[in-house]
Structure formats: C-alpha cells, structure tokens
Amino acid sequence: MNIFEVKTEKKRCLPLLLLGDEQEDMIDRYLNRGTMYALDDGGVKAVCVVTDEGDGALELKNLAVSPECQRRGYGRRLVRFLEETYRGRYARLLAGTGDSPLTLPFYEACGFVRSHVVPNFFTDHYDHPIWEGGHQLVDMIYLTKAL
C-alpha cells in the first residue's frame, strides 16, 4: 500500500472525488488550493483533499473510497496518514459532512468529535437534494480532531 501526493491532473480522479462530494463545481472550489493524496493498493483505491483553513486548522474536504473497496480500512488509513503527516504543523484536523448514518460514525470511530453545525449548507449550496443512507443532507456537521 502506498499513499502519494497528486500534484498534477487532479481531475483524473474525478470519479472518486464525486463519491465524496457529488457536485463538480463544489469540488472545484477547493481542489486547486488543496493538497490531494491517493492511496494505491494495486490501483488507486481512495483519495482525499485537505486545505489550510488558517489558525492552525487543516480541513479534510473530501475523502472517498471506491465502493468495491469500502470497509477495508482504506479511509481510516488515509485519516491516519494525515494525522502523521500534519501533526506538529497544524493544531487540529476538521471534517465537514452531512448528518448521515454512514459517514458520522466513521469519523467518530477515527477519533473526531462534533464541533459545530452550518445550517442549510447542502440545501443552500447544491443544485439538487443530496441523499445518503436514505437521509437527505441539509446541515453541514463539522467534526474536529486534535493533531
């Protein structure tokens, strides 16, 4: 297993990125200013993008694992990689997600705790309803983890 930074042609991973954020113009808001990593294990299985949000905060903007590779520890491995890579450089790692029964437990199992809520984020910023795990996403739930 190898994790490497994707420095050029980040959009070649768009199919994976769209699993983590299903509207391309929203991805475009952070992709070029962010640092992107890919996890290769006999092919790229997962990607993530982090951005410097200032004041010691690094934000995990996108974390996506190929559907056929989910629940094999790839997402958790990327989170651990970010912790190891950025510890001492940032005070905390943030992750924003919807109020989803699929993603919130994952982040909490990785040691994140709920921080704050941005009301109506998904309904205000996306051009269509976002559904996950049978639940429409409305508010952005932010979680934080000390580095």
mmCIF file of N, CA, C and O in Angstrom, residues 11 21 23-34 49 51 53 61 121 124-126:
data_model
loop_
_atom_site.group_PDB
_atom_site.id
_atom_site.type_symbol
_atom_site.label_atom_id
_atom_site.label_comp_id
_atom_site.label_asym_id
_atom_site.label_seq_id
_atom_site.Cartn_x
_atom_site.Cartn_y
_atom_site.Cartn_z
ATOM 1 N N LYS A 11 -7.964 16.208 -11.606
ATOM 2 C CA LYS A 11 -9.304 15.858 -12.097
ATOM 3 C C LYS A 11 -9.352 14.451 -12.697
ATOM 4 O O LYS A 11 -10.434 13.932 -12.927
ATOM 5 N N ASP A 21 -18.076 14.092 -2.766
ATOM 6 C CA ASP A 21 -18.731 15.401 -2.946
ATOM 7 C C ASP A 21 -19.340 15.359 -4.336
ATOM 8 O O ASP A 21 -18.638 15.512 -5.332
ATOM 9 N N GLN A 23 -21.039 17.101 -6.435
ATOM 10 C CA GLN A 23 -21.251 18.190 -7.387
ATOM 11 C C GLN A 23 -19.895 18.768 -7.786
ATOM 12 O O GLN A 23 -19.176 19.314 -6.953
ATOM 13 N N GLU A 24 -19.566 18.664 -9.063
ATOM 14 C CA GLU A 24 -18.233 19.035 -9.544
ATOM 15 C C GLU A 24 -17.860 20.481 -9.252
ATOM 16 O O GLU A 24 -16.713 20.764 -8.899
ATOM 17 N N ASP A 25 -18.791 21.417 -9.378
ATOM 18 C CA ASP A 25 -18.408 22.807 -9.124
ATOM 19 C C ASP A 25 -18.084 23.048 -7.653
ATOM 20 O O ASP A 25 -17.321 23.957 -7.327
ATOM 21 N N MET A 26 -18.613 22.225 -6.753
ATOM 22 C CA MET A 26 -18.231 22.336 -5.341
ATOM 23 C C MET A 26 -16.808 21.805 -5.141
ATOM 24 O O MET A 26 -16.031 22.376 -4.375
ATOM 25 N N ILE A 27 -16.452 20.750 -5.832
ATOM 26 C CA ILE A 27 -15.085 20.215 -5.789
ATOM 27 C C ILE A 27 -14.113 21.259 -6.319
ATOM 28 O O ILE A 27 -13.025 21.453 -5.767
ATOM 29 N N ASP A 28 -14.518 21.938 -7.389
ATOM 30 C CA ASP A 28 -13.660 22.966 -7.997
ATOM 31 C C ASP A 28 -13.314 24.085 -7.020
ATOM 32 O O ASP A 28 -12.291 24.748 -7.163
ATOM 33 N N ARG A 29 -14.138 24.314 -6.004
ATOM 34 C CA ARG A 29 -13.886 25.380 -5.035
ATOM 35 C C ARG A 29 -12.657 25.123 -4.169
ATOM 36 O O ARG A 29 -12.069 26.049 -3.631
ATOM 37 N N TYR A 30 -12.284 23.847 -3.993
ATOM 38 C CA TYR A 30 -11.156 23.545 -3.109
ATOM 39 C C TYR A 30 -10.054 22.709 -3.752
ATOM 40 O O TYR A 30 -8.957 22.641 -3.224
ATOM 41 N N LEU A 31 -10.307 22.110 -4.893
ATOM 42 C CA LEU A 31 -9.345 21.156 -5.445
ATOM 43 C C LEU A 31 -7.988 21.787 -5.742
ATOM 44 O O LEU A 31 -6.949 21.247 -5.340
ATOM 45 N N ASN A 32 -7.959 22.915 -6.400
ATOM 46 C CA ASN A 32 -6.672 23.512 -6.777
ATOM 47 C C ASN A 32 -5.926 24.133 -5.603
ATOM 48 O O ASN A 32 -4.704 24.177 -5.600
ATOM 49 N N ARG A 33 -6.651 24.598 -4.589
ATOM 50 C CA ARG A 33 -5.958 25.173 -3.425
ATOM 51 C C ARG A 33 -5.627 24.114 -2.379
ATOM 52 O O ARG A 33 -4.916 24.383 -1.416
ATOM 53 N N GLY A 34 -6.140 22.919 -2.582
ATOM 54 C CA GLY A 34 -5.910 21.848 -1.620
ATOM 55 C C GLY A 34 -4.756 20.941 -2.008
ATOM 56 O O GLY A 34 -4.238 20.991 -3.119
ATOM 57 N N VAL A 49 -8.595 15.148 -0.064
ATOM 58 C CA VAL A 49 -8.107 16.503 -0.312
ATOM 59 C C VAL A 49 -8.186 17.264 1.008
ATOM 60 O O VAL A 49 -9.222 17.231 1.683
ATOM 61 N N THR A 51 -7.206 21.135 2.988
ATOM 62 C CA THR A 51 -6.914 22.546 2.762
ATOM 63 C C THR A 51 -6.504 23.209 4.066
ATOM 64 O O THR A 51 -6.969 22.827 5.138
ATOM 65 N N GLU A 53 -6.972 26.026 6.439
ATOM 66 C CA GLU A 53 -8.045 26.972 6.727
ATOM 67 C C GLU A 53 -7.593 28.079 7.669
ATOM 68 O O GLU A 53 -8.407 28.866 8.134
ATOM 69 N N LYS A 61 -11.486 18.064 3.114
ATOM 70 C CA LYS A 61 -12.603 18.493 2.276
ATOM 71 C C LYS A 61 -13.267 17.333 1.555
ATOM 72 O O LYS A 61 -14.442 17.394 1.217
ATOM 73 N N PHE A 121 -26.494 24.058 4.823
ATOM 74 C CA PHE A 121 -25.361 24.102 3.891
ATOM 75 C C PHE A 121 -25.675 23.374 2.585
ATOM 76 O O PHE A 121 -25.443 23.905 1.501
ATOM 77 N N ASP A 124 -28.489 25.066 0.550
ATOM 78 C CA ASP A 124 -28.111 26.384 0.039
ATOM 79 C C ASP A 124 -27.035 26.337 -1.042
ATOM 80 O O ASP A 124 -26.962 27.238 -1.881
ATOM 81 N N HIS A 125 -26.170 25.327 -1.045
ATOM 82 C CA HIS A 125 -25.013 25.324 -1.934
ATOM 83 C C HIS A 125 -25.035 24.282 -3.045
ATOM 84 O O HIS A 125 -24.185 24.329 -3.937
ATOM 85 N N TYR A 126 -25.955 23.363 -3.010
ATOM 86 C CA TYR A 126 -26.017 22.332 -4.046
ATOM 87 C C TYR A 126 -27.263 22.536 -4.894
ATOM 88 O O TYR A 126 -28.294 22.984 -4.398
#
